[in-house]
Short mmCIF file of C-alpha atoms in Angstrom, two decimals:
data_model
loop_
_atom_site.label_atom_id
_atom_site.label_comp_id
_atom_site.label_asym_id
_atom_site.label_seq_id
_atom_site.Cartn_x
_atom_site.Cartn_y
_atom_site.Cartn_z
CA UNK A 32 0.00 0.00 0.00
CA UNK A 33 1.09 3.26 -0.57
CA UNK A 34 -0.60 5.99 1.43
CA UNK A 35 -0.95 9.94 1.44
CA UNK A 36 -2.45 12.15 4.77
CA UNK A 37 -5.94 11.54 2.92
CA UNK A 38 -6.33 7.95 0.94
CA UNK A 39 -4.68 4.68 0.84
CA UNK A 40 -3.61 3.14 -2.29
CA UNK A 41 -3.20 0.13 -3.57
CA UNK A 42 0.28 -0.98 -4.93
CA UNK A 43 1.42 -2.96 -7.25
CA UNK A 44 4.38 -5.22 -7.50
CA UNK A 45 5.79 -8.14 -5.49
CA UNK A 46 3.38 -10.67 -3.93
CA UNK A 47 1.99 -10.17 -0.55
CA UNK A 48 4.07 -10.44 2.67
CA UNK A 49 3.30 -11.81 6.01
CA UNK A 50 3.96 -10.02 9.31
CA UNK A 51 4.42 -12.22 11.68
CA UNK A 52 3.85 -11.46 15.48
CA UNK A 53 7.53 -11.91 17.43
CA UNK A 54 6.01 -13.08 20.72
CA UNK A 55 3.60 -15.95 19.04
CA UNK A 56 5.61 -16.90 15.96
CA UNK A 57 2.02 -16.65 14.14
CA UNK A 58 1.35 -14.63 11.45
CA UNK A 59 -0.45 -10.94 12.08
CA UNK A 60 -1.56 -9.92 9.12
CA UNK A 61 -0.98 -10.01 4.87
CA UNK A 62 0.14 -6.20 5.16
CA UNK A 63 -3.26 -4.24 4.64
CA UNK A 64 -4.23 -7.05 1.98
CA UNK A 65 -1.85 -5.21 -0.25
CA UNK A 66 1.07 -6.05 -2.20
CA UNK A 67 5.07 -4.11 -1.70
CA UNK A 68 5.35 -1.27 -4.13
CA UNK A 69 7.41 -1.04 -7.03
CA UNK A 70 9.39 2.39 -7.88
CA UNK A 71 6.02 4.07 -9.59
CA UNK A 72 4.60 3.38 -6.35
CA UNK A 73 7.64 5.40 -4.21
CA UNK A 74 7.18 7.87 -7.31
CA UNK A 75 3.78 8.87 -7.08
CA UNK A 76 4.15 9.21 -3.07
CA UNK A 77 7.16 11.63 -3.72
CA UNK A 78 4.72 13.37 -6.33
CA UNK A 79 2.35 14.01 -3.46
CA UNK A 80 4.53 15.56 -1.29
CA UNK A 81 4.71 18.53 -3.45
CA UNK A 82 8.18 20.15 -2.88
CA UNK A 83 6.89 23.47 -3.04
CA UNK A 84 4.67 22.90 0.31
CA UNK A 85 6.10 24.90 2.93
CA UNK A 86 4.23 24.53 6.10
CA UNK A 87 5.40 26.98 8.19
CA UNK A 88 3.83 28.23 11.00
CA UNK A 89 3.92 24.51 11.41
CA UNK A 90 3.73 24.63 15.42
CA UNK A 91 -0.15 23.86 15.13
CA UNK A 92 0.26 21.16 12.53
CA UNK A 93 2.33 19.39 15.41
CA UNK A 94 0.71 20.31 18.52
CA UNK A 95 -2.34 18.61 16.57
CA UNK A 96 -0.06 15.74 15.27
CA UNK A 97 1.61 14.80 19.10
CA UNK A 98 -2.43 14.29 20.43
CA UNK A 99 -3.00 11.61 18.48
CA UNK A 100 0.34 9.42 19.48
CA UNK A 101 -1.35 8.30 23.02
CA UNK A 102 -4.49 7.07 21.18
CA UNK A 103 -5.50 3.81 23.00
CA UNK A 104 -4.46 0.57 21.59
CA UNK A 105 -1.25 1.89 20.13
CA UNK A 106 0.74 0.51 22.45
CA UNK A 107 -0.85 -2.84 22.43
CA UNK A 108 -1.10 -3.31 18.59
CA UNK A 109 3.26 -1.97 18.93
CA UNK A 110 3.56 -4.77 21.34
CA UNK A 111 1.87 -7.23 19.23
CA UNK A 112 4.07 -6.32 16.24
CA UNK A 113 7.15 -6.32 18.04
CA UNK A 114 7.07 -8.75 20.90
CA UNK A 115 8.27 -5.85 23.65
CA UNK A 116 6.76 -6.16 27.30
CA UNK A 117 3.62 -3.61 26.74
CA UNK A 118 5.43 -1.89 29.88
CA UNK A 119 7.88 -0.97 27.79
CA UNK A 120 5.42 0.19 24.84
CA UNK A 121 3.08 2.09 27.22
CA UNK A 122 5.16 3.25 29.85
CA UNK A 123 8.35 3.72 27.50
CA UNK A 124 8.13 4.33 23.87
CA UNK A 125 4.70 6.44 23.76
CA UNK A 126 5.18 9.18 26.12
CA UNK A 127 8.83 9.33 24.50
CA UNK A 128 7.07 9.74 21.09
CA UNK A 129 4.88 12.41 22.50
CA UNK A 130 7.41 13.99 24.51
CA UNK A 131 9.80 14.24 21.30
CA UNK A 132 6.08 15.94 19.38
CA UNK A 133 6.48 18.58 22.00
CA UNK A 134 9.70 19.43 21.90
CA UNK A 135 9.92 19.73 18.12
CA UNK A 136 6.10 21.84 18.54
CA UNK A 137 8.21 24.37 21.12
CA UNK A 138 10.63 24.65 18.25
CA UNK A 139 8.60 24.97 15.53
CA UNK A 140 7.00 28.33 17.26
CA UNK A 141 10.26 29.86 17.11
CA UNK A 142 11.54 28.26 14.15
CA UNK A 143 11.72 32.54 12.40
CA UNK A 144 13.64 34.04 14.99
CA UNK A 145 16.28 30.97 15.94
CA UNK A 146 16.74 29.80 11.82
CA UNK A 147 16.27 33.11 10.11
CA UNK A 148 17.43 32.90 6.60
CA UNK A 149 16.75 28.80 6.92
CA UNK A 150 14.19 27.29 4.28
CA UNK A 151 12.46 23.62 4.64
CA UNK A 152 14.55 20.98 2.27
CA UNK A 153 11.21 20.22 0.61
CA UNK A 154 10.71 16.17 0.61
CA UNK A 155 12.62 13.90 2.81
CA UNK A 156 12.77 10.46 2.79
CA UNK A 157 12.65 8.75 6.14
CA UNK A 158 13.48 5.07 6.28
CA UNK A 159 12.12 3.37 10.02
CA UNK A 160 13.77 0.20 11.78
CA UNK A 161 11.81 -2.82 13.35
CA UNK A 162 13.42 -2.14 17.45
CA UNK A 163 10.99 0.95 17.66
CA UNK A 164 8.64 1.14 15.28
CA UNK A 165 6.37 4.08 16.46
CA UNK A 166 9.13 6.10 18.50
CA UNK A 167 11.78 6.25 15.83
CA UNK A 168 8.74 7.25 13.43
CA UNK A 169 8.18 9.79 15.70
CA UNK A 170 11.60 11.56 16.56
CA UNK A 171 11.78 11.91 12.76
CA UNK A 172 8.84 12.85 11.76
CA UNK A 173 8.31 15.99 14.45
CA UNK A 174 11.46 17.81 13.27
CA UNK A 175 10.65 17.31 9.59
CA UNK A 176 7.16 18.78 10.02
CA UNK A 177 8.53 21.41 12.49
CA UNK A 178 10.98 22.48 9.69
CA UNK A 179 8.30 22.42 7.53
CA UNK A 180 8.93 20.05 4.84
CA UNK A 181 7.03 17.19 3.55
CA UNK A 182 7.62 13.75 4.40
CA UNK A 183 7.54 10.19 2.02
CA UNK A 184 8.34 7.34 5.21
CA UNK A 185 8.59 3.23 5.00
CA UNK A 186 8.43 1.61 8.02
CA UNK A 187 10.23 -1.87 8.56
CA UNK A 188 8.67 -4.56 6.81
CA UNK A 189 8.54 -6.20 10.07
CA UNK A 190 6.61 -4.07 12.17
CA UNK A 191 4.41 -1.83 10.15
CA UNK A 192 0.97 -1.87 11.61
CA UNK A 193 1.65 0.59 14.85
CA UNK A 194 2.27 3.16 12.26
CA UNK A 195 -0.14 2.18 9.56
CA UNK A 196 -2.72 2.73 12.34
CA UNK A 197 -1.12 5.91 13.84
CA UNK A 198 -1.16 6.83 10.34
CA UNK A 199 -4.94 6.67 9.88
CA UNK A 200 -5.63 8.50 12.86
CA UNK A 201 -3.79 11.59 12.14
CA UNK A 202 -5.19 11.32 8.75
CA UNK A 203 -7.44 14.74 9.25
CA UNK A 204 -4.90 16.40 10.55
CA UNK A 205 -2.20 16.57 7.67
CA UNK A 206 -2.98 18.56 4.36
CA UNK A 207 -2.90 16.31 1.63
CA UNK A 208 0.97 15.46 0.43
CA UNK A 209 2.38 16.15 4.04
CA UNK A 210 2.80 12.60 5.07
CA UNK A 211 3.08 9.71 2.45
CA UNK A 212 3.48 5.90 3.71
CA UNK A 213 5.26 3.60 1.90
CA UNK A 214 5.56 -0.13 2.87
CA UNK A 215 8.00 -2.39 1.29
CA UNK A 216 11.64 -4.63 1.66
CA UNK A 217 14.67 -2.64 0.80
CA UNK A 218 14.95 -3.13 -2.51
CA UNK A 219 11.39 -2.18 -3.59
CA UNK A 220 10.58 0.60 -1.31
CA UNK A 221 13.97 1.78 0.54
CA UNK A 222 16.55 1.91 -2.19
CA UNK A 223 13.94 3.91 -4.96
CA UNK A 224 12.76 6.03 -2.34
CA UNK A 225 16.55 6.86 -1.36
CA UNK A 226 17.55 7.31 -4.79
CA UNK A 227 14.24 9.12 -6.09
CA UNK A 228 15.95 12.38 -7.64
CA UNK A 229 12.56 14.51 -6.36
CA UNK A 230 13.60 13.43 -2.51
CA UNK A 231 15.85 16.41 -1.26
CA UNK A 232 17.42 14.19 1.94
CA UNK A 233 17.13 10.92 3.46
CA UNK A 234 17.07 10.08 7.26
CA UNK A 235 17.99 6.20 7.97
CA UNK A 236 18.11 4.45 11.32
CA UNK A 237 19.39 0.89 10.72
CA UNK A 238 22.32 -1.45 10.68
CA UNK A 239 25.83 -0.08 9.56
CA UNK A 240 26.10 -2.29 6.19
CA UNK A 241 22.70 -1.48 5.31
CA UNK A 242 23.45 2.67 6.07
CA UNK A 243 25.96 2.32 3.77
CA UNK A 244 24.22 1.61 0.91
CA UNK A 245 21.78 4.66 1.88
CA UNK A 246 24.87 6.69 1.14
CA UNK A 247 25.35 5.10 -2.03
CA UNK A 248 21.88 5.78 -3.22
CA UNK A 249 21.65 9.59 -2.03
CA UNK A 250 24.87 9.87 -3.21
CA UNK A 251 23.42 9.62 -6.89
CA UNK A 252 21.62 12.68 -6.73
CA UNK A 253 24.09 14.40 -4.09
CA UNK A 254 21.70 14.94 -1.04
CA UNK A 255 22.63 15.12 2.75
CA UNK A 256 21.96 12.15 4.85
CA UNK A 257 21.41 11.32 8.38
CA UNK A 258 21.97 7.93 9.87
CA UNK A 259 21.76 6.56 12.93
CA UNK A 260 23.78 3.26 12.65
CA UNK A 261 24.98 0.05 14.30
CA UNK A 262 26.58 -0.06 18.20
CA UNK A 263 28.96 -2.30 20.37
CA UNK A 264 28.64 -0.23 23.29
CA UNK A 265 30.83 -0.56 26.05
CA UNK A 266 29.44 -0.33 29.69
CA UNK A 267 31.82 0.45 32.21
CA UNK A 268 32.61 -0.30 36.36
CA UNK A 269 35.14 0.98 38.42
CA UNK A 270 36.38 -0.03 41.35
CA UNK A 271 34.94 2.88 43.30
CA UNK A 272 30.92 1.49 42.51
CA UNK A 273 31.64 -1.11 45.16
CA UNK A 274 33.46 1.36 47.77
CA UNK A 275 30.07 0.97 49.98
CA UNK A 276 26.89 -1.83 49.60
CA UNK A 277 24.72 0.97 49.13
CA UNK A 278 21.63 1.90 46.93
CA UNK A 279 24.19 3.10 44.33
CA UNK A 280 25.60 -0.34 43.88
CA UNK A 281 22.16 -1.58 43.03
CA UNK A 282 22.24 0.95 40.17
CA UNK A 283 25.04 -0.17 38.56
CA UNK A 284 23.53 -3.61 38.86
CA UNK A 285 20.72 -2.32 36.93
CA UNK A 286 22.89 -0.90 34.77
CA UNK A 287 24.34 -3.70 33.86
CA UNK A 288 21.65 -5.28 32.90
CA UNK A 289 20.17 -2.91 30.58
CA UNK A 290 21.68 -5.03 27.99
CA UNK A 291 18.30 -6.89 28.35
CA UNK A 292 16.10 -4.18 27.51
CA UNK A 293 13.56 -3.86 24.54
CA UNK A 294 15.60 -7.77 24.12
CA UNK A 295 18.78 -6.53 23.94
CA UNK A 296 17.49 -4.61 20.22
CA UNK A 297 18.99 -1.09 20.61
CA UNK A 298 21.23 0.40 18.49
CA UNK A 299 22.98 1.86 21.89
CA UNK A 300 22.74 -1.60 23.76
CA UNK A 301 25.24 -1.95 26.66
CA UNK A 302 26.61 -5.41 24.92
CA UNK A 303 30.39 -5.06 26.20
CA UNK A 304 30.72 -4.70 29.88
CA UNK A 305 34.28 -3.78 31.44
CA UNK A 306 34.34 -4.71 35.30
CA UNK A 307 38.13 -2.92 36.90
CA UNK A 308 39.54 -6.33 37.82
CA UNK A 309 39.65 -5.63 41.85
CA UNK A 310 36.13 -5.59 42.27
CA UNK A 311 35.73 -8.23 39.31
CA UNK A 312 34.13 -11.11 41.44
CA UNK A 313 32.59 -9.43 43.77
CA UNK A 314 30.47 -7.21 41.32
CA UNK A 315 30.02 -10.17 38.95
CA UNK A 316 28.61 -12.39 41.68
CA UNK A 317 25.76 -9.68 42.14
CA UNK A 318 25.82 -8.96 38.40
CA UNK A 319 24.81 -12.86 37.37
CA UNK A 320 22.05 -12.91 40.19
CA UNK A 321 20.59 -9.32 38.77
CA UNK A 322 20.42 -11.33 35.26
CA UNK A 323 18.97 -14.07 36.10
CA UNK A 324 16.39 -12.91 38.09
CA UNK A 325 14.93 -10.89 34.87
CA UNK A 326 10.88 -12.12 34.07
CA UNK A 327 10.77 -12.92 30.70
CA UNK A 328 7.04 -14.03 29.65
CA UNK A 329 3.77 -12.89 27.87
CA UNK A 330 4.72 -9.32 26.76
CA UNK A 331 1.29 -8.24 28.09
CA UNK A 332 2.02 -8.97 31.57
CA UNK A 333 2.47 -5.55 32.96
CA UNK A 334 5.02 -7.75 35.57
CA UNK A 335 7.17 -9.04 32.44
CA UNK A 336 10.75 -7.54 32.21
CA UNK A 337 11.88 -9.16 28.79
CA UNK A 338 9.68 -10.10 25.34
CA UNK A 339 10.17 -11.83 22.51
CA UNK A 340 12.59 -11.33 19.59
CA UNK A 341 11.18 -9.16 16.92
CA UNK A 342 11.36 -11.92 13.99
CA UNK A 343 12.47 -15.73 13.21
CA UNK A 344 15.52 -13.94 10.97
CA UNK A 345 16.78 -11.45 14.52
CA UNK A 346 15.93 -14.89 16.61
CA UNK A 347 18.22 -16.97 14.24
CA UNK A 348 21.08 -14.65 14.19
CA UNK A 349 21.19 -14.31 18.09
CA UNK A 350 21.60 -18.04 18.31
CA UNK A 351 23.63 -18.28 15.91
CA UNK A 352 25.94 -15.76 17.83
CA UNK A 353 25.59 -17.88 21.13
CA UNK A 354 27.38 -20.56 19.13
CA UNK A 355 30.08 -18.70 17.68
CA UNK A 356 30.66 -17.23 21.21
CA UNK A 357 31.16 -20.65 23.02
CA UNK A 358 32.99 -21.73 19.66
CA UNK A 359 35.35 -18.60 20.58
CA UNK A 360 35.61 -20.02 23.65
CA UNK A 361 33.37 -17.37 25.35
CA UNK A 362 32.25 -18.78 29.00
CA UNK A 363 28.01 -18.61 29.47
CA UNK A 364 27.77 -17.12 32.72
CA UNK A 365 23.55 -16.56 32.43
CA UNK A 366 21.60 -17.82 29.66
CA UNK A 367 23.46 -19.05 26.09
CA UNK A 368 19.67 -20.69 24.98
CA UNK A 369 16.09 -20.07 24.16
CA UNK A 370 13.29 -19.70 26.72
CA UNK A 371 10.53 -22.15 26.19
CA UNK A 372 7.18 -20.40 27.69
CA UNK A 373 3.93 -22.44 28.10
CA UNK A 374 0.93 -22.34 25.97
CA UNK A 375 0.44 -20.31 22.92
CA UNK A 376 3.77 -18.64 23.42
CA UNK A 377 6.07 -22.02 23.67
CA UNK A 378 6.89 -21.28 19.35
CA UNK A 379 7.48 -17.51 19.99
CA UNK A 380 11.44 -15.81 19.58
CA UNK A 381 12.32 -16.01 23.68
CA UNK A 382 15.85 -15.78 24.15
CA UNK A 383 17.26 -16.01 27.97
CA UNK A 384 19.23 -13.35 28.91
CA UNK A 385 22.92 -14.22 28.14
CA UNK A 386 26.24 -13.11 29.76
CA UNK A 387 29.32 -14.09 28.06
CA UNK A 388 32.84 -13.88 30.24
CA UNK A 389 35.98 -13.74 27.82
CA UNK A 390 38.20 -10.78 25.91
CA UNK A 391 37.89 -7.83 23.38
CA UNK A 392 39.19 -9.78 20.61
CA UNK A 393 36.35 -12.00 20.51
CA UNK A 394 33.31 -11.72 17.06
CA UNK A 395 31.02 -11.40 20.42
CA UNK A 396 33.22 -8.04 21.34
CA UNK A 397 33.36 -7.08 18.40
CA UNK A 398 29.89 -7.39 15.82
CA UNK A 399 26.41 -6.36 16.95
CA UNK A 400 24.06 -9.08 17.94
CA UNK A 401 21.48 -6.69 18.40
CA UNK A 402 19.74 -9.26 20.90
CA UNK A 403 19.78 -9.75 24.95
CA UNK A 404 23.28 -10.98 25.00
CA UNK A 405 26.59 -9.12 26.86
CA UNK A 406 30.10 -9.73 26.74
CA UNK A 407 32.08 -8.97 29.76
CA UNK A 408 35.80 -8.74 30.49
CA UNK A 409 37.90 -7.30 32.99
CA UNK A 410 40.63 -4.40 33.15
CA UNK A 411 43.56 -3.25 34.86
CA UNK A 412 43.21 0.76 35.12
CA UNK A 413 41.94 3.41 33.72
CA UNK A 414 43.92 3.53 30.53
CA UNK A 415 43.44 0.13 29.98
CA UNK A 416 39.39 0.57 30.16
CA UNK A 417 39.82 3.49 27.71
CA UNK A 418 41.53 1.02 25.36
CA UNK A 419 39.51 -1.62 25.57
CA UNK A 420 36.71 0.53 25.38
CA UNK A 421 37.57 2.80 21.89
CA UNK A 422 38.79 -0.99 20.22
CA UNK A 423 35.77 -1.11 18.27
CA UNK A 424 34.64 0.00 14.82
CA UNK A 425 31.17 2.10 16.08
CA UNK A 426 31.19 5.24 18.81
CA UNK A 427 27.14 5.50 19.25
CA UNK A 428 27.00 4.99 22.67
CA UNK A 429 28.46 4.15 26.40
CA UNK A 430 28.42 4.09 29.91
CA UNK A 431 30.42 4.97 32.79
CA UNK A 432 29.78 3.98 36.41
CA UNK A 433 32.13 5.89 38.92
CA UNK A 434 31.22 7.72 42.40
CA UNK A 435 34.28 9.79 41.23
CA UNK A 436 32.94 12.83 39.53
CA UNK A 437 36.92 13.27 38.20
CA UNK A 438 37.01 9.41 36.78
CA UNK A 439 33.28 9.76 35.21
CA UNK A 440 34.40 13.26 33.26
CA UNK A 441 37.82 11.95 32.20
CA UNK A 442 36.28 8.85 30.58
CA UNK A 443 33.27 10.46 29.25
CA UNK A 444 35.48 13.03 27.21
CA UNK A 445 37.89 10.02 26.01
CA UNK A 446 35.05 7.17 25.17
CA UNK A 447 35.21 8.21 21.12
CA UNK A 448 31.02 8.02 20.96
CA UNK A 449 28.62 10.53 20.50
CA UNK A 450 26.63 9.56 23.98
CA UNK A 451 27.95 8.67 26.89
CA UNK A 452 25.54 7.84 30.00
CA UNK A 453 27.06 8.52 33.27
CA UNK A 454 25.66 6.83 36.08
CA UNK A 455 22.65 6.18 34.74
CA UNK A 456 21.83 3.91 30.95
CA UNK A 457 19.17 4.32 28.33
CA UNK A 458 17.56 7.55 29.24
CA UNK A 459 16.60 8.98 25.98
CA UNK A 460 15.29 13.12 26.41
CA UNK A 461 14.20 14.93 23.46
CA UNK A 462 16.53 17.85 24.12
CA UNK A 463 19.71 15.86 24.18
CA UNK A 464 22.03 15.38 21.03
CA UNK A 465 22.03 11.50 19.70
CA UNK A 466 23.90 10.26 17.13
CA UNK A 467 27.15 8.34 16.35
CA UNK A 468 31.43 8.58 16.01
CA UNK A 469 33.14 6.12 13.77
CA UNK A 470 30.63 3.80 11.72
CA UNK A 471 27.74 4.67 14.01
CA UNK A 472 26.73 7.52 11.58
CA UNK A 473 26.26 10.83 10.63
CA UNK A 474 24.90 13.67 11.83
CA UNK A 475 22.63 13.92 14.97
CA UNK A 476 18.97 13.43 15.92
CA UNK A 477 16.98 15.34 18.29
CA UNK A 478 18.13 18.29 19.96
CA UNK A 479 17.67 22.05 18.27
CA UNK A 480 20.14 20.97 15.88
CA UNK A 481 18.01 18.39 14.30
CA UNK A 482 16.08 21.08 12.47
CA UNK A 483 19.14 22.06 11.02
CA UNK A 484 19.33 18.83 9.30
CA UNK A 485 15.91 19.69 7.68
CA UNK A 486 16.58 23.12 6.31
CA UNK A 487 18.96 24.66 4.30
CA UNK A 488 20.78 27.95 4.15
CA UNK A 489 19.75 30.87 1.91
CA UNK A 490 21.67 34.16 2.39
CA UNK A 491 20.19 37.26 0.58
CA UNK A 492 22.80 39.86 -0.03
CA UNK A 493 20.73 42.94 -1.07
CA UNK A 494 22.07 46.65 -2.40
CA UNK A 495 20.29 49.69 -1.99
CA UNK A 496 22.36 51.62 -3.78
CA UNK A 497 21.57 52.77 -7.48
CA UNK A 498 24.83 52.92 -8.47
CA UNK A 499 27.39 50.36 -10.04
CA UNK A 500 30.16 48.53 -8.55
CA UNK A 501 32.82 49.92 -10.99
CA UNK A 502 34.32 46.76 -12.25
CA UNK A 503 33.45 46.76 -15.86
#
């Protein structure tokens, strides 16, 4: 289907797909009854996104737009598409989404006086990964309408419905062209939508090797992109979290096991952990216990902790990485297999949280599993964490754990990524900068700044003098 702010469409192309519910293993639908789109499809939804729609004021537009996020049943229909806990979806991802509607509305109200001279790109492309359907739908969407530009997205074909409903609600709200929804694999949706040569930027949140061949594509019509790319992020104690048993050490505990959250399926998942080797046993002891007392059921059981994977292919590549990590000789310290549930949920994608003990060198180190699985090792010193830490091809995100406000500075400044939590893991606030170093990506989301990645420059030099320069 191909849809506009006022009508679906019915595409052409490629036979129908399934969507298949994560936390069941059971189909959830034949996408809308429709079939993937073809390039005329992506064409005519860049056609109705006129380019010459500027939308500014647009601070209405999103006030209107952020209402309709926390319509009920969102968060259940997100959790049935993606196999998170619905604690996660209700108490987690929507009031993000809405918070990140609201900060981009604030924005958009003084979008004159803070970008003067700035004009709206036109149409952007926006490409959507399967981890958070809604919320990463959301955080781009605001600051392209706030800017005031037009928008052609494609969800994951994984996890569409959230936003094909969320769509149909803000339906009234949009002036026809505004938003335009295309569904569709790579190939038939993403690639022609990033190389259409009527798309003016395109704004990709996804794995590295994929990201790269977003570049490629823009590339042929040379138009900036933003993308928010693959993670190994490291997660690191030091010896001063276990100076006193206190409630600070049971933070750090939790900290370390925010590996397990949304399954382990973050781009900025704390998947290398570096323990100073003093407090090594000690904290590890406490660490193992915090793991594997995690409650991993039915993903609508407000008291559930962990969900299912989002699909058979991210289910088979975590197991596949549990082998290659006791192949490497990694040591399972928690978990290494799947979690068979009762009932209708013993076929769904459960994976038991897994700890992993070995070194830096190791594929588990090294490559994103994008799953509930951590790989910890030990160090010496500071300088030794810093190495271990920046021996990695990505720089998205990190943690430091330190009572030590000197320590927790020091590493933050020398961790090459372009978020480092400090004391504290996976808070995700509308006003603060995120984006990547190395092969994490380019550019930044949220923040002011992200409306700079959705204008452009015009400077107007003007004379009011009726006289000629004198040159010729």
């Amino acid at each position: 289907m191909g849809a506009d702010s006022r009508r679906w469409r019915r595409a052409t192309g490629a036979p129908r797909p399934i969507v298949v519910a994560g936390l069941l293993a059971a189909a959830l639908s034949q996408l809308l009854d429709g079939a993937y789109p073809d390039h005329v499809v992506v064409d005519q939804a860049v056609t109705a996104a006129r380019s010459d729609r500027h939308l500014r004021p647009a601070a209405g537009l999103v006030n209107a737009v952020l209402r309709k996020v926390a319509a009920g049943g969102i968060a259940v229909l997100e959790t049935l598409d993606n196999g998170k806990p619905i604690r996660e979806t209700r108490d987690i991802d929507i009031p993000l989404a809405i918070r990140h509607f609201y900060h981009h509305a604030g924005w958009a109200q003084l979008i004159e006086s803070e970008f003067p001279e700035h004009e709206p790109l036109g149409v952007v492309g926006q490409i959507i990964p399967w981890n958070f359907p809604l919320l990463m739908a959301c955080w781009k969407l605001a600051p392209a309408l706030a800017a005031g530009n037009c928008v052609v997205l494609k969800p994951a074909e994984q996890t569409p419905a959230a936003i094909m409903v969320w769509a149909g609600l803000i339906g009234d709200l949009l002036p026809p062209g505004v938003l335009n929804i295309v569904n569709g694999f790579g190939l038939e949706a993403g690639k022609p939508l990033a190389s259409n040569p009527r798309i003016n930027k395109v704004a990709f949140t996804g794995e590295t090797t994929t990201g790269r061949l977003i570049m490629q594509y823009a590339s042929e019509n040379i138009i900036p992109v933003t993308l928010e790319l693959g993670g190994k992020s490291p997660n690191i104690f030091f010896a001063d979290v276990m100076r006193e048993d206190d409630a600070f050490v049971d933070k750090a505990l939790e900290g370390f096991a925010m590996f397990a959250l949304n399954q382990g399926e973050v781009c900025t998942c704390p998947s290398r952990a570096l323990v100073q080797r003093s407090i090594y046993d000690r904290f590890m002891e406490r660490a193992i216990k915090r793991v594997e007392s995690i409650r991993q059921g039915d993903p609508y059981e407000m008291s559930t902790q962990i969900g299912a994977q989002a699909s058979n292919d991210q289910f088979e590549k975590i197991l596949s990485y549990l082998d290659i990590g006791r192949k490497e000789g990694a040591k399972v310290l928690a978990g290494g297999s799947t979690n068979q549930l009762p009932g209708e949920l013993s076929g769904g994608y459960y994976i038991k949280p897994t700890v992993f003990e070995g070194h830096n060198k190791m594929r588990v180190f090294q490559e994103e599993i994008f799953g509930p699985v951590v790989a910890v090792t030990s160090f010496k010193d500071y300088d030794d964490a810093m190495s271990i830490a920046n021996d990695t091809l990505y720089g998205l995100g990190a943690g430091v754990w330190s009572r030590d406000g000197n320590t927790a500075y020091r590493a933050g400044r020398d961790i090459k990524a372009g978020r480092v939590w400090t004391n504290c893991y996976h808070a995700y606030p509308a006003h603060a900068a995120f984006g990547g170093y190395k092969q994490s990506g380019i550019g930044r989301e949220n923040h002011k700044m992200m409306l700079d990645h959705y204008q452009q420059t015009k400077n107007l030099l003007v004379s009011y003098s009726n006289k000629a320069q004198g040159f010729f």
